[in-house]
Tab-separated table of C-alpha atoms in Angstrom:
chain	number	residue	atom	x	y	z
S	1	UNK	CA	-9.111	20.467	-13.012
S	2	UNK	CA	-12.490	22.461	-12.930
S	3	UNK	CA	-15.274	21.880	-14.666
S	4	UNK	CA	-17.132	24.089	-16.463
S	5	UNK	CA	-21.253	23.237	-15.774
S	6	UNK	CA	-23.811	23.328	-18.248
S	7	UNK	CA	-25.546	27.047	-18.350
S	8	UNK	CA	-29.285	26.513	-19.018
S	9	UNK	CA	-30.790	28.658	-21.269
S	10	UNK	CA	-32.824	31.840	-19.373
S	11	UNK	CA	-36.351	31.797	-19.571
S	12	UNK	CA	-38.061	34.226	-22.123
S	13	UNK	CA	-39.241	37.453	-21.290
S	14	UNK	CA	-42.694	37.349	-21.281
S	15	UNK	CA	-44.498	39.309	-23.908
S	16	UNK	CA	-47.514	41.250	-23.150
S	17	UNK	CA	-50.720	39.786	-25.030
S	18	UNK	CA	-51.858	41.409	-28.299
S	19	UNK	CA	-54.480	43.654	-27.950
S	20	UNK	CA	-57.069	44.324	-31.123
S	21	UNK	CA	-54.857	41.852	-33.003
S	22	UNK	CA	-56.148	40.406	-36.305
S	23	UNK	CA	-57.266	36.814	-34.282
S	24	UNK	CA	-59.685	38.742	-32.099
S	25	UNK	CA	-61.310	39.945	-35.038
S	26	UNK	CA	-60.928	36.293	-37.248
S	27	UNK	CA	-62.257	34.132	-34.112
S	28	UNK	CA	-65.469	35.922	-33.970
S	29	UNK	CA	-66.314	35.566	-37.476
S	30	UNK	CA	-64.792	32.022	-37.366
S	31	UNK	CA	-67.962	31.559	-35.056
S	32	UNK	CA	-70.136	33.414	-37.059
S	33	UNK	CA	-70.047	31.692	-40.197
S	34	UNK	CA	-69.688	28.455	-38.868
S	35	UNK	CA	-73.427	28.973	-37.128
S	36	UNK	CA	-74.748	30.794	-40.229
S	37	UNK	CA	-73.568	27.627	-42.308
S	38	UNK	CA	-75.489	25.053	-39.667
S	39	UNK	CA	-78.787	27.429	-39.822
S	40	UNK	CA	-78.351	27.891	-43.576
S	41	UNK	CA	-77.749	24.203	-43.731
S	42	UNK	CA	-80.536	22.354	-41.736
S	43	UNK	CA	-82.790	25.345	-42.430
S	44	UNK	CA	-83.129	25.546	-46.322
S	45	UNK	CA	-80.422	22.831	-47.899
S	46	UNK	CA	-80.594	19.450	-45.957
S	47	UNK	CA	-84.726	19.711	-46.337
S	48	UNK	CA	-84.174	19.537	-50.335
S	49	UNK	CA	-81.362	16.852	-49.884
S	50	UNK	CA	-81.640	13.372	-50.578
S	51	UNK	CA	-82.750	10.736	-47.861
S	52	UNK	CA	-79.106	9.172	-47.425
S	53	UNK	CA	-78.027	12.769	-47.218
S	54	UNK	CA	-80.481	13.559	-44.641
S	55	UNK	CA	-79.750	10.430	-42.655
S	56	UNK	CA	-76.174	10.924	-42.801
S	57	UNK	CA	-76.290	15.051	-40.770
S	58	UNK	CA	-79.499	13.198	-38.746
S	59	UNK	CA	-76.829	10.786	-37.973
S	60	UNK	CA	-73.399	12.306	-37.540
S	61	UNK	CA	-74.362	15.819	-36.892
S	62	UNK	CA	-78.116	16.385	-35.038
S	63	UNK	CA	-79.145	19.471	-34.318
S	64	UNK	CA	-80.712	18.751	-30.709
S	65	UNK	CA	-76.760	17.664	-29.973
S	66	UNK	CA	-75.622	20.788	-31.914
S	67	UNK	CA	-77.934	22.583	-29.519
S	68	UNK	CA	-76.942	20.446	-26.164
S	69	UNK	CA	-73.145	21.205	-27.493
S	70	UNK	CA	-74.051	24.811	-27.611
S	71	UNK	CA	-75.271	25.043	-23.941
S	72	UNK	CA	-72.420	23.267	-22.612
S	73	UNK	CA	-70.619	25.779	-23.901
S	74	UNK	CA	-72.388	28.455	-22.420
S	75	UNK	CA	-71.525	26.643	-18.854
S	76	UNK	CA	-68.168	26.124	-19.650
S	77	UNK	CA	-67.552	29.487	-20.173
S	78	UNK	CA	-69.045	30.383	-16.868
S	79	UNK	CA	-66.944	28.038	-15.062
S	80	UNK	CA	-63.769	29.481	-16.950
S	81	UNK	CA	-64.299	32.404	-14.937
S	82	UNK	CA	-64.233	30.644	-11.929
S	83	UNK	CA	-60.842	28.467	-12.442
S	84	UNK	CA	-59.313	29.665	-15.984
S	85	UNK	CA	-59.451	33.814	-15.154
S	86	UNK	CA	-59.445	33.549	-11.485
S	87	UNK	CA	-57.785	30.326	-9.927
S	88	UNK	CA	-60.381	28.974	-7.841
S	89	UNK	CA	-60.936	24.829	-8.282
S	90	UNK	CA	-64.657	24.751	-8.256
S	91	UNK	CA	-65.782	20.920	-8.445
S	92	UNK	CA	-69.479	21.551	-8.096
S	93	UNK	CA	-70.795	24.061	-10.946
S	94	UNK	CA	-73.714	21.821	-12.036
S	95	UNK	CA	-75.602	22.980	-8.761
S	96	UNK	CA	-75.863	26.832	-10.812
S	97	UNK	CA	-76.829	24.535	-13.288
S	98	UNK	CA	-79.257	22.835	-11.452
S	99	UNK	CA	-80.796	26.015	-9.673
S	100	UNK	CA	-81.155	27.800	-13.197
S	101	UNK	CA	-83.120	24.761	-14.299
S	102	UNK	CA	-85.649	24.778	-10.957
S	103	UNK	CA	-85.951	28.847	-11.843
S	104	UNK	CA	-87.575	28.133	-15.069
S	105	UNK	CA	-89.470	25.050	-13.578
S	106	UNK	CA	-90.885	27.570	-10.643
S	107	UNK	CA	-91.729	30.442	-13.039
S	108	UNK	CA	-92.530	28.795	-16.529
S	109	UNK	CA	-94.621	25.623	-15.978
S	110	UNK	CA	-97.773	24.636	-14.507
S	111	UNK	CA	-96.057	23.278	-11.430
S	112	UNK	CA	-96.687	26.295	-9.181
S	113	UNK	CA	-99.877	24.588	-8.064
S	114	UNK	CA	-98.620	21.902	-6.801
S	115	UNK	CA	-96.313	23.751	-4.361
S	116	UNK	CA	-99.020	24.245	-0.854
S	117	UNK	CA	-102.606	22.932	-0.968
S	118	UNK	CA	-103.705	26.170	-1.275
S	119	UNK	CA	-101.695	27.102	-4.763
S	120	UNK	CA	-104.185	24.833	-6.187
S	121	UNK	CA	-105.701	27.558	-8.363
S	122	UNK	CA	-102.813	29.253	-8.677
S	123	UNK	CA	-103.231	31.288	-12.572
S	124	UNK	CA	-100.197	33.579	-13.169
S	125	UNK	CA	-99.047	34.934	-16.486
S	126	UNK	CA	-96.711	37.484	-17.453
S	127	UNK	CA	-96.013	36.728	-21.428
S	128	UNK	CA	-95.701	33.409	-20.558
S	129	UNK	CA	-96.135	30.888	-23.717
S	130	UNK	CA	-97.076	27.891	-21.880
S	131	UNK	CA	-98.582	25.018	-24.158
S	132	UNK	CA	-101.825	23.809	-24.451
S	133	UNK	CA	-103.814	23.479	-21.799
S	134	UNK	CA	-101.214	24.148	-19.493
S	135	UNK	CA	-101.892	27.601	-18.927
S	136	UNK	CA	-102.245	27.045	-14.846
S	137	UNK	CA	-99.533	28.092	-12.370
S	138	UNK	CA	-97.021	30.344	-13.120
S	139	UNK	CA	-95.421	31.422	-16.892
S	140	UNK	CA	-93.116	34.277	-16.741
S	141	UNK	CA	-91.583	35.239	-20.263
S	142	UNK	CA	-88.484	33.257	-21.052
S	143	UNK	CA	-86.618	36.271	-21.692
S	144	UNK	CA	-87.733	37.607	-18.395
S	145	UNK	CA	-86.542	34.543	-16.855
S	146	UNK	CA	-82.950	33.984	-17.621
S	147	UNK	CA	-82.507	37.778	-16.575
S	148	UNK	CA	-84.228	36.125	-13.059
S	149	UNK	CA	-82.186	32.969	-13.158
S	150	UNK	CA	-78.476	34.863	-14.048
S	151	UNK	CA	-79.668	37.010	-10.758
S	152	UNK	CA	-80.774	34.009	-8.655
S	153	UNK	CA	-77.978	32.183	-9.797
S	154	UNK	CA	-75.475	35.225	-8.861
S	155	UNK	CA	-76.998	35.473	-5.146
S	156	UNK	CA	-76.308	31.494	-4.858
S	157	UNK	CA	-72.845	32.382	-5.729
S	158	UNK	CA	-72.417	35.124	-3.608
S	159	UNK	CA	-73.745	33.167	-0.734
S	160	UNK	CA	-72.308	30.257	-0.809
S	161	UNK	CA	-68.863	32.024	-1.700
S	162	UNK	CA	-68.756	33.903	0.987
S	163	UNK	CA	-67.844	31.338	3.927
S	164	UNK	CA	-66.150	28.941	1.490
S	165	UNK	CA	-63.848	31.270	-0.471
S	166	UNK	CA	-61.745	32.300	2.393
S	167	UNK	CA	-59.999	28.801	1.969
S	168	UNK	CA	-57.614	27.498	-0.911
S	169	UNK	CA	-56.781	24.989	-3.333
S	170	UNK	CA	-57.335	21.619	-2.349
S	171	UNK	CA	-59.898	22.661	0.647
S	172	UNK	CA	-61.861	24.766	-1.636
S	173	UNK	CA	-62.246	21.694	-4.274
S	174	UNK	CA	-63.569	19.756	-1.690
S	175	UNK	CA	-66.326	22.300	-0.211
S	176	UNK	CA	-67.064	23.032	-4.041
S	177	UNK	CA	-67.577	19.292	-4.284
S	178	UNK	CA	-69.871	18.962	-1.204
S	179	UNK	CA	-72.135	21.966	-2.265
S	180	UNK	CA	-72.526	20.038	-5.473
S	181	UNK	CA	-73.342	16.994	-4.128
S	182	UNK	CA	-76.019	18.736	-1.451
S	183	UNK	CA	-77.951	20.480	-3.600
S	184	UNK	CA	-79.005	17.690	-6.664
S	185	UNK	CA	-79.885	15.728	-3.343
S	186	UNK	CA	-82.184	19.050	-2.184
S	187	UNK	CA	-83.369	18.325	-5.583
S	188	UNK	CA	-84.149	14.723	-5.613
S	189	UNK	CA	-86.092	15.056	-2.005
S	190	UNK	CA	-87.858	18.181	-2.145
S	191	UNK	CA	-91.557	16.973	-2.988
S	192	UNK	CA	-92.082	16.589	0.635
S	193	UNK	CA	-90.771	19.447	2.972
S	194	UNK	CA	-92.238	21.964	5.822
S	195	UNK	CA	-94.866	21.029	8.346
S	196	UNK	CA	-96.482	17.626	7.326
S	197	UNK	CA	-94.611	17.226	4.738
S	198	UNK	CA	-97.399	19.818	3.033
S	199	UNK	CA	-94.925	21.801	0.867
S	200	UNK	CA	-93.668	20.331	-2.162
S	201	UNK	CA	-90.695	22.635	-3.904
S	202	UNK	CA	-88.640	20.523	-6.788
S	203	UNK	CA	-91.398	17.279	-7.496
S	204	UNK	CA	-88.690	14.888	-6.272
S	205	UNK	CA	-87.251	12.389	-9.030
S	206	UNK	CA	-90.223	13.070	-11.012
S	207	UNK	CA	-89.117	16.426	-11.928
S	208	UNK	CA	-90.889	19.465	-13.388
S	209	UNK	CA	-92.135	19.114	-16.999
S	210	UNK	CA	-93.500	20.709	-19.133
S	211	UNK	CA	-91.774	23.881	-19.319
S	212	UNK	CA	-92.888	26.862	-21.890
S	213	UNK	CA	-92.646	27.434	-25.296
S	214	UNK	CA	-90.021	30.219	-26.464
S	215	UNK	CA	-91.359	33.615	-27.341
S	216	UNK	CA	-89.703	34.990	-30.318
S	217	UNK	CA	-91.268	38.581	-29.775
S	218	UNK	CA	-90.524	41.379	-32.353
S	219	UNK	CA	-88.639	39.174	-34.497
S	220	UNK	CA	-91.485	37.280	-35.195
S	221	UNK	CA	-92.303	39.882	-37.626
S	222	UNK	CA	-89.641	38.906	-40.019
S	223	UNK	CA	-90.841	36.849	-42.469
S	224	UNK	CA	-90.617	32.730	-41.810
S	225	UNK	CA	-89.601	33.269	-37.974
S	226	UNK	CA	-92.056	31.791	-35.890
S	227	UNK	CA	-93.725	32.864	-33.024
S	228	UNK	CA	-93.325	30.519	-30.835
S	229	UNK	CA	-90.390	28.046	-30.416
S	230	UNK	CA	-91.801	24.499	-28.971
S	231	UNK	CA	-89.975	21.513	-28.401
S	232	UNK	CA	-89.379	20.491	-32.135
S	233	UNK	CA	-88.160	24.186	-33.623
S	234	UNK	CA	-84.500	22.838	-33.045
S	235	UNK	CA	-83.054	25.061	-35.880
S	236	UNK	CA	-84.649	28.271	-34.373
S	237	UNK	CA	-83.882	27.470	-30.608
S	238	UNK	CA	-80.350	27.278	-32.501
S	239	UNK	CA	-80.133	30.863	-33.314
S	240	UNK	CA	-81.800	31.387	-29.368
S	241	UNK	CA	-78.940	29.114	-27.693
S	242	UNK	CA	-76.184	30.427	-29.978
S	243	UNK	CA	-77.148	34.087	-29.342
S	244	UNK	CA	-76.719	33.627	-25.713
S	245	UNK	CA	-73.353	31.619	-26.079
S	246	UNK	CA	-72.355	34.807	-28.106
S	247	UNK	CA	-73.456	37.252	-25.101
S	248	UNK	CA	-71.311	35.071	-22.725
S	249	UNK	CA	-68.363	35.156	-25.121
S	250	UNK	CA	-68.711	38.893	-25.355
S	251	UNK	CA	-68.907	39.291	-21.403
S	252	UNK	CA	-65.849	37.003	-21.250
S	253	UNK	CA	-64.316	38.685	-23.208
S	254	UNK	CA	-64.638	42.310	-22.294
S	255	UNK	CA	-64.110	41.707	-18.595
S	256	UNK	CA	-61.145	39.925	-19.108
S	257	UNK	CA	-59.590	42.962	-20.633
S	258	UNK	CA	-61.039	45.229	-17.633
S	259	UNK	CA	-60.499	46.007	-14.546
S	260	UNK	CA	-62.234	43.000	-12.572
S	261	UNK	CA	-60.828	40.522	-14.963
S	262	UNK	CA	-57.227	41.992	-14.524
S	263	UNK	CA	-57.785	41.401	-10.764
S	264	UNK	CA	-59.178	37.601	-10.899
S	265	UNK	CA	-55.790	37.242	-13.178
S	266	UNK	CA	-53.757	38.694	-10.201
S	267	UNK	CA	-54.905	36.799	-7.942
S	268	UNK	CA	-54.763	33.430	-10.227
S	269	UNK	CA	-51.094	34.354	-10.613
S	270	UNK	CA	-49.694	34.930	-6.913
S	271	UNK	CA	-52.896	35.728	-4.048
S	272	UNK	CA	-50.675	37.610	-1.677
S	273	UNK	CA	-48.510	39.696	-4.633
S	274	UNK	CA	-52.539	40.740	-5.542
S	275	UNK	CA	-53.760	41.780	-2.028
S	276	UNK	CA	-50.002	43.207	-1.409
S	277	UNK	CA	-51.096	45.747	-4.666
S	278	UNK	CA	-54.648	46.337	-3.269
S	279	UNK	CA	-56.922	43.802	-5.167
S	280	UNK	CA	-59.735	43.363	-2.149
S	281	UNK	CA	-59.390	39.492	-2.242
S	282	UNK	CA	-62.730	38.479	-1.360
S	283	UNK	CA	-64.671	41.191	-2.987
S	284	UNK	CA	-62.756	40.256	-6.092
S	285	UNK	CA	-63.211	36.072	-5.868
S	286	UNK	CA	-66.905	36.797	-4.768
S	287	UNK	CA	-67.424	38.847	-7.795
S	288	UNK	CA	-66.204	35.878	-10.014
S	289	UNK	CA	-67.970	33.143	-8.510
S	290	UNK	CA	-71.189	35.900	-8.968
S	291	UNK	CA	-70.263	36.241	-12.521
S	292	UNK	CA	-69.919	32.540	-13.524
S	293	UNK	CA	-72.989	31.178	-11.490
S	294	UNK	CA	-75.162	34.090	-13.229
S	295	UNK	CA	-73.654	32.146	-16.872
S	296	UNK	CA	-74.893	28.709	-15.188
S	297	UNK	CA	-78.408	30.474	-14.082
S	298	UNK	CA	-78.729	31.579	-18.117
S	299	UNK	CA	-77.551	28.024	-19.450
S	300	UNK	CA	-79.767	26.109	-16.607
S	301	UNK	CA	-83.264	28.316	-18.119
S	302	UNK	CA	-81.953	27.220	-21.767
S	303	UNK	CA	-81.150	23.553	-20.790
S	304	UNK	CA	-84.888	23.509	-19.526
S	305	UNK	CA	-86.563	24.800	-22.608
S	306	UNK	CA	-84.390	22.214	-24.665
S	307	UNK	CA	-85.457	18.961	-23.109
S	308	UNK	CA	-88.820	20.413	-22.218
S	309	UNK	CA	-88.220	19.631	-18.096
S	310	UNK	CA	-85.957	19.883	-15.396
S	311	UNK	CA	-85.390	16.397	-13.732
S	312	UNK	CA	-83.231	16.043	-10.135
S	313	UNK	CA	-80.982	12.846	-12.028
S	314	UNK	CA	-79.309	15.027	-14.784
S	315	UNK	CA	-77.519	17.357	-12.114
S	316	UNK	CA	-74.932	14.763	-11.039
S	317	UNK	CA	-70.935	15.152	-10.333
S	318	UNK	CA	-70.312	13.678	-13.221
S	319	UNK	CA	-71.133	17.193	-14.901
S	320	UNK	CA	-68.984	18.852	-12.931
S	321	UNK	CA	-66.375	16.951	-14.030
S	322	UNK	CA	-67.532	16.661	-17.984
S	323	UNK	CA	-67.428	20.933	-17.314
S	324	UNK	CA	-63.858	20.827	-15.673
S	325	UNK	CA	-62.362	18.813	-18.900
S	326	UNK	CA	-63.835	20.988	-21.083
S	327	UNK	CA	-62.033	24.388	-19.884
S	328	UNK	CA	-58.819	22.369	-19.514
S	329	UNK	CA	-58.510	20.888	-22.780
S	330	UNK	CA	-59.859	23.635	-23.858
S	331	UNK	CA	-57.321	25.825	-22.955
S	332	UNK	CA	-58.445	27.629	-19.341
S	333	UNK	CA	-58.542	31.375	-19.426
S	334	UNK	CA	-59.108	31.521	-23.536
S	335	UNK	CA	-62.594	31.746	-23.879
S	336	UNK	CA	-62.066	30.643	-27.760
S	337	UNK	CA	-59.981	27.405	-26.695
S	338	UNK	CA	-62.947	26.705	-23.992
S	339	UNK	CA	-65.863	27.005	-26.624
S	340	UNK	CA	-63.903	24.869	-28.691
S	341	UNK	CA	-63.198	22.789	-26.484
S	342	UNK	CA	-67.031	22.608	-25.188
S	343	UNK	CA	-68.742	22.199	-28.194
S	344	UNK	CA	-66.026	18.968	-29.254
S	345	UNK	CA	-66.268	17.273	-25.698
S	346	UNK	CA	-70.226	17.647	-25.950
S	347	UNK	CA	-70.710	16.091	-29.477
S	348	UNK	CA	-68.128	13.333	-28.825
S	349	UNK	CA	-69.870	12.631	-25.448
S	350	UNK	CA	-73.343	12.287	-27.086
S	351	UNK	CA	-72.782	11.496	-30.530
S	352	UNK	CA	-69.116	11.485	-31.921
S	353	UNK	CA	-68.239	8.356	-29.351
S	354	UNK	CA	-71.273	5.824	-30.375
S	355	UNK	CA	-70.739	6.658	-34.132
S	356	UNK	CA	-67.441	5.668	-34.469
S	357	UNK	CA	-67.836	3.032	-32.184
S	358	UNK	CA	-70.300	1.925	-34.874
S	359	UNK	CA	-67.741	2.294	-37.252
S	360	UNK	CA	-65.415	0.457	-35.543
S	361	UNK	CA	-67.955	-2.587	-35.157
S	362	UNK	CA	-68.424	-2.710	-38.576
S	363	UNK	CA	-65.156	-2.469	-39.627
S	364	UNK	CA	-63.174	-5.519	-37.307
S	365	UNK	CA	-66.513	-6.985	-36.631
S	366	UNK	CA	-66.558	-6.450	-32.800
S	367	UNK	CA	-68.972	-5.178	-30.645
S	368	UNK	CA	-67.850	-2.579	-28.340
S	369	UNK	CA	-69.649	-0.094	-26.707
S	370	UNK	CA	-67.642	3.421	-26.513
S	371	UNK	CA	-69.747	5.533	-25.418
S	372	UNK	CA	-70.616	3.027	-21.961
S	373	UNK	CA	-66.618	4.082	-21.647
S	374	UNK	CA	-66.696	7.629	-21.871
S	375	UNK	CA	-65.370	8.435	-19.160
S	376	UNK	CA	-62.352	6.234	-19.449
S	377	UNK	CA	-61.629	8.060	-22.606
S	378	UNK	CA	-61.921	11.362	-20.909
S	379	UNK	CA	-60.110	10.690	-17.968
S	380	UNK	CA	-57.044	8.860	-20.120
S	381	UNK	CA	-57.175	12.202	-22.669
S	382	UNK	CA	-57.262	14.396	-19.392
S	383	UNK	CA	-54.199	12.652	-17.774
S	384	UNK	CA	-52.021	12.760	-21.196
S	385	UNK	CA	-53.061	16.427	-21.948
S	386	UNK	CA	-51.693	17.014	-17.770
S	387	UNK	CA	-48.753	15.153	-18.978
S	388	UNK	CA	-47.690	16.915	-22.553
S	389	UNK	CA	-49.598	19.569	-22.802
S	390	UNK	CA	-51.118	21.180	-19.595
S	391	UNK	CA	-51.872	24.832	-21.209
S	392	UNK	CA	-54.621	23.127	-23.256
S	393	UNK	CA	-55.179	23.077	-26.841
S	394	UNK	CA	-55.669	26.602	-27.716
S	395	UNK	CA	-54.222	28.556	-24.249
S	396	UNK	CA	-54.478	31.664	-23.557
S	397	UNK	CA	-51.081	33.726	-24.262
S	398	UNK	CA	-50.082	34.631	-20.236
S	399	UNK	CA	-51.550	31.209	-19.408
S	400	UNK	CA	-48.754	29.223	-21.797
S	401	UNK	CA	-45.877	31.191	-21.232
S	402	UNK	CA	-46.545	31.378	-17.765
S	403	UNK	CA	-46.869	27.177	-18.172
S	404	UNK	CA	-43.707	26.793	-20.251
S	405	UNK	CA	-41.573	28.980	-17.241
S	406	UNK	CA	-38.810	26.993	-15.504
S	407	UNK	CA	-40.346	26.232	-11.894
S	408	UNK	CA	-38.787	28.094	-8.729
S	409	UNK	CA	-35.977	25.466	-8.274
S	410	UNK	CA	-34.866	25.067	-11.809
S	411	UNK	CA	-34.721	28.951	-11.611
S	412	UNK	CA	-32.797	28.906	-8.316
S	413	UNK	CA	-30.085	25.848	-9.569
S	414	UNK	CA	-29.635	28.085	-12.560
S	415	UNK	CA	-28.339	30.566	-10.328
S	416	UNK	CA	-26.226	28.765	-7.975
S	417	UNK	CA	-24.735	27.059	-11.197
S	418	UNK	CA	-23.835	30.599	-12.858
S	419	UNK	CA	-22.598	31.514	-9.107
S	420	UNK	CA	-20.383	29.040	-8.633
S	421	UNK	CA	-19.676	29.387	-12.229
S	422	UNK	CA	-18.184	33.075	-11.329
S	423	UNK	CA	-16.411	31.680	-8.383
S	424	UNK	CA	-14.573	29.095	-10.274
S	425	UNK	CA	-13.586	31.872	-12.847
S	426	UNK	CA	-12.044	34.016	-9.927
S	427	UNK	CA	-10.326	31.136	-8.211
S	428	UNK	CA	-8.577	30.054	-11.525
S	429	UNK	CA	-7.524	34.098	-12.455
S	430	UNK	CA	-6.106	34.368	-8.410
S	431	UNK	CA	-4.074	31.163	-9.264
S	432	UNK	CA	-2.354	32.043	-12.421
C-alpha cells in the first residue's frame, strides 16, 4: 500500500512593495504631530500646569531624555544603512559616534589651545557662539560643523571600509568590533602623544567641555525664538535635534528607493547574484558604510552640544550594542520601525526602566533596581524577538516576506516529496 505524503503549502509569491501608498504619507505626519504636540506641550501648556502636573512629564517624560531619545535615533538610522539596507554586521558604530563628538570638541570649544605649546594663543572664530569667556581656541558655527563632521565621519568610513569590507559575516563583526574598541581607547589616551609627549589631541578621560552654544541664525527673527541655544533651551534644541532626525529619515528614505539603495538591497539579499548583475561590490558597501558614518558624524556634533562635552567613557561597546537592538527590534531596513524602535529603547534605557521599577517598589514593597539590569532585559527581549519574531516589530515589506520564506531545504524536501509523489502516481497507473 502507498502512501500518499503530506504536500506543504508553496510559499507566496512575493509582492512588490507599495510605492506612494497612503502609509508613506500617514508615517510622516504621524511624526510630525507627535513633535509639534511635545513642543506645543513643554513650550506653552506644561509652564501654566499645576506643580503635580509638572512633576509628573518632569518625571515620566523629560525633555533632555526626549532629546537623548531623539539622537539615538538619528544613529540608529545611520547604522540601518549599514546592516538593515545593506547586510553588513557592523559591531562598532559608536567610534562615528565618537569621532563626530571630538569634531565639535576640535572646532567648537576652547580646547584648541591646549593642543601644542605653541596653540597657546590660539583665537579662531568663524560664527562660533562660544560662552562666556570662552571665546579662545577655535568656534566654528555649529551648522558649519556637522556639514564637517558628516564629511569627516564619511572619510573614516571610507577608510576603514576599505581593507575590512572585502571580508563577510562573522569576520567582518569581529573587525567592526576591534575598530570600536581601538578608537574610544585613542580617545581615552590621547592627552599625551608625539615627541615628548608635547601634543595633546582628545584631553584623555577628562574630556573636552565646554562646547558652544547653538546659533539659531535667521530664524531668530521670528518672534520668541532665541538666538542662541545654551545648555538649558531643551525645548528649542528639540526642534534642532528633531529637524536633523527628519533630514536623516528623508535621506533614508529617498535612497532606499534609488539606485544606490536598490544595490545595498542586492547585495543584502544574495552578494554574488548582485556582482553576477553588475552591482560594483565594494564601491557599493563603501558607499554605505560612507553614508551611515556621515549620520553618526551629524548625531556625534548634536550629542556634544546636548551634554555640553565630549568625554572618552561614553563611547563604549555597550553602545554599539544598545544601537544594534534598536534597528532589530525595530524592524531593520524600515526606517519608521527603526525610529520607533530608537526613540522606545532610549527612553526605557534612561527613564522608562527606573520609573517603573519605582512603581514596582512601591507596589510589592521591594527594592529592585531595573535599570542596574538593563541589559539583562535587553538581551532576554533581543533573544525572544530572534526567537518569534526576527523581522522586528514594524519590518520592512521585502525584509518579512523574505523572513517568513521556507529555508533552502524545506524548499528542496517539498520537491522531492511532490517528486516522489508523481512517481508513486505512475507506478500505481503502470500496475492497474
Amino acid at each position: 500500500m502507498t502512501t500518499t505524503p503530506e504536500i506543504t503549502t508553496p510559499p507566496k509569491e512575493l509582492k512588490p512593495a507599495k510605492v506612494g501608498s497612503r502609509s508613506s504619507i500617514a508615517w510622516p505626519l504621524g511624526f510630525l504631530g507627535v513633535a509639534v504636540l511635545i513642543f506645543v506641550l513643554n513650550q506653552w501648556i506644561l509652564p501654566e500646569a499645576s506643580a503635580d502636573v509638572q512633576s509628573g512629564f518632569r518625571e515620566w517624560l523629560p525633555m533632555s531624555a526626549v532629546n537623548e531619545a531623539v539622537l539615538w535615533a538619528i544613529f540608529a538610522l545611520g547604522l540601518n544603512i549599514v546592516v538593515g539596507y545593506s547586510g553588513l554586521l557592523d559591531l562598532g558604530y559608536v567610534a562615528f559616534w565618537g569621532i563626530g563628538g571630538y569634531v565639535a570638541g576640535w572646532l567648537m570649544a576652547p580646547f584648541a589651545n591646549q593642543v601644542a605649546p605653541q596653540w597657546n594663543n590660539l583665537k579662531i572664530s568663524v560664527w562660533g557662539h562660544p560662552l562666556p569667556g570662552q571665546d579662545y581656541g577655535i568656534h566654528l558655527n555649529f551648522w558649519l560643523v556637522l556639514i564637517i563632521a558628516a564629511v569627516v565621519c564619511a572619510l573614516a568610513g571610507v577608510v576603514i571600509g576599505a581593507p575590512t569590507l572585502r571580508l563577510k559575516s562573522d569576520y567582518l563583526a569581529l573587525v567592526t568590533l576591534g575598530f570600536g574598541e581601538i578608537l574610544p581607547e585613542v580617545f581615552r589616551n590621547g592627552e599625551r602623544v608625539g615627541p615628548n609627549g608635547a601634543w595633546n589631541i582628545t584631553n584623555g578621560t577628562k574630556g573636552i567641555t565646554p562646547v558652544d552654544q547653538i546659533g539659531t541664525g535667521p530664524f531668530q527673527l521670528i518672534p520668541g525664538v532665541p538666538d542662541l541655544l545654551g545648555p538649558f533651551d531643551l525645548t528649542w534644541k528639540f526642534i534642532v535635534y528633531g529637524g536633523l532626525l527628519a533630514l536623516a529619515m528623508f535621506v533614508s528614505l529617498r535612497i532606499r528607493e534609488g539606485r544606490l539603495g536598490r544595490a545595498w538591497l542586492a547585495i543584502r539579499e544574495d552578494e554574488l547574484a548582485a556582482s553576477m548583475m553588475g552591482v560594483p561590490l565594494m564601491r557599493t558597501k563603501l558607499s554605505a558604510y560612507a553614508v551611515g558614518a556621515s549620520f553618526g558624524g551629524i548625531g556625534g556634533v548634536c550629542y556634544a552640544t546636548h551634554v555640553g562635552g565630549v568625554l572618552a567613557d561614553r563611547f563604549t561597546f555597550s553602545v554599539s550594542i544598545i544601537l544594534l537592538a534598536m534597528v532589530v527590534l525595530g524592524g531593520m531596513g524600515n526606517v519608521w520601525g527603526v525610529t520607533i524602535g530608537a526613540l522606545g529603547l532610549a527612553w526605557i534605557n534612561s527613564t522608562g526602566l527606573s520609573k517603573f521599577g519605582d512603581v514596582y517598589n512601591d507596589v510589592t514593597g521591594g527594592n529592585v533596581n531595573f535599570a542596574s539590569h538593563n541589559f539583562l532585559i535587553f538581551g532576554a527581549v533581543l533573544v525572544l524577538f530572534m526567537l518569534f519574531r526576527r523581522e522586528g516589530l514594524i519590518p520592512e515589506t521585502r525584509t518579512k516576506q523574505v523572513l517568513q520564506e521556507p529555508e533552502r531545504g524545506e524548499i528542496e524536501s517539498l520537491g522531492a516529496e511532490m517528486e516522489g509523489t508523481a512517481e508513486d502516481t505512475a507506478a500505481e497507473g503502470a500496475h492497474k
